[in-house]
Amino acid sequence: MLYDVIIIGAGPAGMTAALYARRADRSVLLIEKETFGGQITFSQKVENFPTHMAISGSALADQMLAQVQAQGADVELDTVVKISKNGDLFVLTGEFGSYEAKSVILATGAKHRVLGVENESALVGAGVCYCAVCDGAFYRGQKVAVIGGGNTALQDALLLAELCEKVTIVQNLPVLTGEQVLQTRIGKLANVEVITNATVTKLCGEDALTGVVIQTAAGEQSLDVTGVFIAIGQQPDNQAFAAYAALDDYGYVKADERCLTDTAGLFVAGDCRTKAVRQIVTATADGATAALAACRYLDTL
């Protein structure tokens, strides 16, 4: 079947794009390789999405998917490994099939880089966090650690310092690498400690995080924390589309708030594009923008 719009990725950006495209009466296929909802399904509680005082990420994803399907969008579980063009049409090659569309929206998201230590995945949402803006308020008055020393880590630490009793920054390099203005602000806070030349070797706890073990030059050290915020970067997965969508040095699709790529008919939405803020609401905004841009493009064919 030839679709008006195929959307690669079914996180908030992709599902919002599908909703808007269907409401414009366009045929839509939504392709997801892993979990409908993307990264939000790892959040036990979401409190910063309008209309919901509190909702689990998985429940929010389920509601989004149900709404998209009620609007008549087709969904498919597959991994798109290649995009090519046949005249004006896009041909998408997946691991299990091939698909054709008049336009395509990339909404592949970005994954948080993980530490790769034992127990990390088991404690996600139970002490292990990747977003201070999303989850910091849950640790008010507690002791937490931030892993990383770049801008994101330092910004997370500054936010958490306003909420938490103590924040310990753990950096694997000899120095912090974030901007000097952030380092200066960190240095003025009495409840923030910085430990350099240290790596996390163990996350303690079964049902909830009870502590973190780090390796320093002086030996092992235990941190008495109930939350750990891992801020060692994000990793998009856009290489399969690089022939049609220019990427920056970090692998993100180069695009602004208009969600346009340098290929006519190919659009991008959400965390996989270059942007300053990556939140559910900014992803949904991108999804709407990309879908409306795709519909305008289809009107020219």
Short mmCIF file of N, CA and C in Angstrom, two decimals, residues 91-152:
data_model
loop_
_atom_site.label_atom_id
_atom_site.label_comp_id
_atom_site.label_asym_id
_atom_site.label_seq_id
_atom_site.Cartn_x
_atom_site.Cartn_y
_atom_site.Cartn_z
N VAL A 91 10.89 4.90 -0.53
CA VAL A 91 10.82 3.47 -0.28
C VAL A 91 11.59 3.18 1.01
N LEU A 92 10.91 2.61 1.97
CA LEU A 92 11.51 2.30 3.26
C LEU A 92 11.71 0.80 3.36
N THR A 93 12.94 0.42 3.66
CA THR A 93 13.27 -0.99 3.82
C THR A 93 13.38 -1.32 5.30
N GLY A 94 12.57 -2.27 5.74
CA GLY A 94 12.60 -2.70 7.13
C GLY A 94 13.16 -4.10 7.24
N GLU A 95 13.34 -4.55 8.46
CA GLU A 95 13.84 -5.91 8.67
C GLU A 95 12.82 -6.95 8.25
N PHE A 96 11.53 -6.58 8.26
CA PHE A 96 10.48 -7.55 7.96
C PHE A 96 9.65 -7.20 6.74
N GLY A 97 9.90 -6.05 6.13
CA GLY A 97 9.11 -5.69 4.96
C GLY A 97 9.57 -4.38 4.38
N SER A 98 8.95 -3.98 3.28
CA SER A 98 9.25 -2.70 2.66
C SER A 98 7.95 -1.90 2.55
N TYR A 99 8.08 -0.56 2.51
CA TYR A 99 6.93 0.31 2.58
C TYR A 99 7.16 1.50 1.65
N GLU A 100 6.06 2.03 1.08
CA GLU A 100 6.15 3.17 0.19
C GLU A 100 5.30 4.31 0.70
N ALA A 101 5.82 5.52 0.50
CA ALA A 101 5.10 6.69 0.98
C ALA A 101 5.42 7.89 0.10
N LYS A 102 4.48 8.84 0.10
CA LYS A 102 4.70 10.10 -0.59
C LYS A 102 5.54 11.06 0.25
N SER A 103 5.46 10.88 1.58
CA SER A 103 6.26 11.70 2.48
C SER A 103 6.62 10.87 3.71
N VAL A 104 7.68 11.29 4.39
CA VAL A 104 8.18 10.55 5.55
C VAL A 104 8.51 11.54 6.67
N ILE A 105 8.17 11.14 7.89
CA ILE A 105 8.55 11.92 9.08
C ILE A 105 9.45 11.05 9.94
N LEU A 106 10.66 11.52 10.20
CA LEU A 106 11.58 10.84 11.11
C LEU A 106 11.28 11.28 12.53
N ALA A 107 10.94 10.33 13.37
CA ALA A 107 10.66 10.63 14.78
C ALA A 107 11.29 9.54 15.64
N THR A 108 12.55 9.27 15.37
CA THR A 108 13.23 8.12 15.96
C THR A 108 13.72 8.36 17.38
N GLY A 109 13.63 9.60 17.86
CA GLY A 109 14.01 9.88 19.23
C GLY A 109 15.51 9.79 19.48
N ALA A 110 15.85 9.76 20.74
CA ALA A 110 17.25 9.61 21.15
C ALA A 110 17.26 8.88 22.48
N LYS A 111 18.20 7.99 22.64
CA LYS A 111 18.30 7.23 23.88
C LYS A 111 19.34 7.85 24.80
N HIS A 112 19.04 7.84 26.07
CA HIS A 112 20.04 8.27 27.05
C HIS A 112 21.18 7.25 27.09
N ARG A 113 22.39 7.75 27.09
CA ARG A 113 23.53 6.83 27.25
C ARG A 113 23.49 6.24 28.65
N VAL A 114 23.76 4.97 28.73
CA VAL A 114 23.67 4.28 30.02
C VAL A 114 25.08 4.00 30.55
N LEU A 115 25.16 3.77 31.85
CA LEU A 115 26.44 3.45 32.47
C LEU A 115 26.91 2.06 32.10
N GLY A 116 25.94 1.15 31.96
CA GLY A 116 26.28 -0.23 31.63
C GLY A 116 26.71 -1.04 32.83
N VAL A 117 26.31 -0.61 34.03
CA VAL A 117 26.68 -1.37 35.23
C VAL A 117 25.51 -2.27 35.64
N GLU A 118 25.85 -3.27 36.41
CA GLU A 118 24.84 -4.23 36.86
C GLU A 118 23.74 -3.52 37.66
N ASN A 119 22.52 -3.94 37.44
CA ASN A 119 21.35 -3.45 38.18
C ASN A 119 20.79 -2.15 37.64
N GLU A 120 21.45 -1.56 36.64
CA GLU A 120 21.01 -0.25 36.16
C GLU A 120 19.59 -0.31 35.59
N SER A 121 19.35 -1.22 34.66
CA SER A 121 18.03 -1.28 34.02
C SER A 121 16.95 -1.67 35.02
N ALA A 122 17.29 -2.52 35.99
CA ALA A 122 16.29 -2.98 36.97
C ALA A 122 15.84 -1.85 37.88
N LEU A 123 16.68 -0.83 38.07
CA LEU A 123 16.36 0.25 39.00
C LEU A 123 15.90 1.53 38.31
N VAL A 124 15.71 1.47 36.98
CA VAL A 124 15.19 2.64 36.28
C VAL A 124 13.79 2.95 36.81
N GLY A 125 13.59 4.18 37.23
CA GLY A 125 12.32 4.57 37.81
C GLY A 125 12.21 4.27 39.29
N ALA A 126 13.23 3.61 39.83
CA ALA A 126 13.23 3.28 41.27
C ALA A 126 14.52 3.78 41.90
N GLY A 127 14.96 4.93 41.44
CA GLY A 127 16.20 5.52 41.94
C GLY A 127 17.17 5.88 40.85
N VAL A 128 17.10 5.19 39.73
CA VAL A 128 17.95 5.50 38.57
C VAL A 128 17.14 6.35 37.60
N CYS A 129 17.65 7.55 37.32
CA CYS A 129 16.93 8.51 36.48
C CYS A 129 17.87 9.07 35.41
N TYR A 130 17.27 9.56 34.33
CA TYR A 130 18.05 10.16 33.25
C TYR A 130 17.60 11.58 32.94
N CYS A 131 16.67 12.11 33.73
CA CYS A 131 16.15 13.45 33.46
C CYS A 131 15.81 14.15 34.77
N ALA A 132 16.63 15.11 35.14
CA ALA A 132 16.40 15.84 36.39
C ALA A 132 15.15 16.71 36.30
N VAL A 133 14.89 17.28 35.14
CA VAL A 133 13.70 18.10 34.97
C VAL A 133 12.45 17.25 35.18
N CYS A 134 12.49 16.02 34.67
CA CYS A 134 11.32 15.13 34.78
C CYS A 134 11.15 14.59 36.20
N ASP A 135 12.23 14.16 36.83
CA ASP A 135 12.13 13.35 38.05
C ASP A 135 12.72 13.99 39.30
N GLY A 136 13.35 15.15 39.16
CA GLY A 136 14.02 15.75 40.31
C GLY A 136 13.11 16.00 41.49
N ALA A 137 11.89 16.41 41.24
CA ALA A 137 10.98 16.76 42.33
C ALA A 137 10.65 15.57 43.22
N PHE A 138 10.80 14.37 42.72
CA PHE A 138 10.50 13.18 43.51
C PHE A 138 11.56 12.94 44.59
N TYR A 139 12.69 13.65 44.51
CA TYR A 139 13.79 13.43 45.46
C TYR A 139 14.00 14.64 46.35
N ARG A 140 12.99 15.43 46.50
CA ARG A 140 13.06 16.62 47.36
C ARG A 140 13.48 16.22 48.78
N GLY A 141 14.49 16.92 49.30
CA GLY A 141 14.96 16.68 50.65
C GLY A 141 15.84 15.45 50.82
N GLN A 142 16.19 14.80 49.73
CA GLN A 142 16.98 13.58 49.80
C GLN A 142 18.40 13.83 49.29
N LYS A 143 19.25 12.81 49.43
CA LYS A 143 20.61 12.88 48.92
C LYS A 143 20.67 12.15 47.58
N VAL A 144 21.26 12.81 46.57
CA VAL A 144 21.31 12.23 45.23
C VAL A 144 22.70 12.41 44.64
N ALA A 145 22.96 11.67 43.58
CA ALA A 145 24.22 11.80 42.83
C ALA A 145 23.91 12.11 41.38
N VAL A 146 24.76 12.89 40.76
CA VAL A 146 24.69 13.17 39.33
C VAL A 146 25.95 12.60 38.69
N ILE A 147 25.78 11.77 37.69
CA ILE A 147 26.91 11.15 37.02
C ILE A 147 27.18 11.89 35.72
N GLY A 148 28.36 12.49 35.61
CA GLY A 148 28.72 13.25 34.42
C GLY A 148 29.30 14.59 34.83
N GLY A 149 29.98 15.24 33.89
CA GLY A 149 30.60 16.52 34.22
C GLY A 149 30.43 17.58 33.15
N GLY A 150 29.58 17.29 32.15
CA GLY A 150 29.33 18.26 31.09
C GLY A 150 28.21 19.23 31.45
N ASN A 151 27.76 19.99 30.46
CA ASN A 151 26.74 21.00 30.70
C ASN A 151 25.46 20.41 31.27
N THR A 152 25.01 19.31 30.69
CA THR A 152 23.76 18.71 31.15
C THR A 152 23.87 18.28 32.61
#
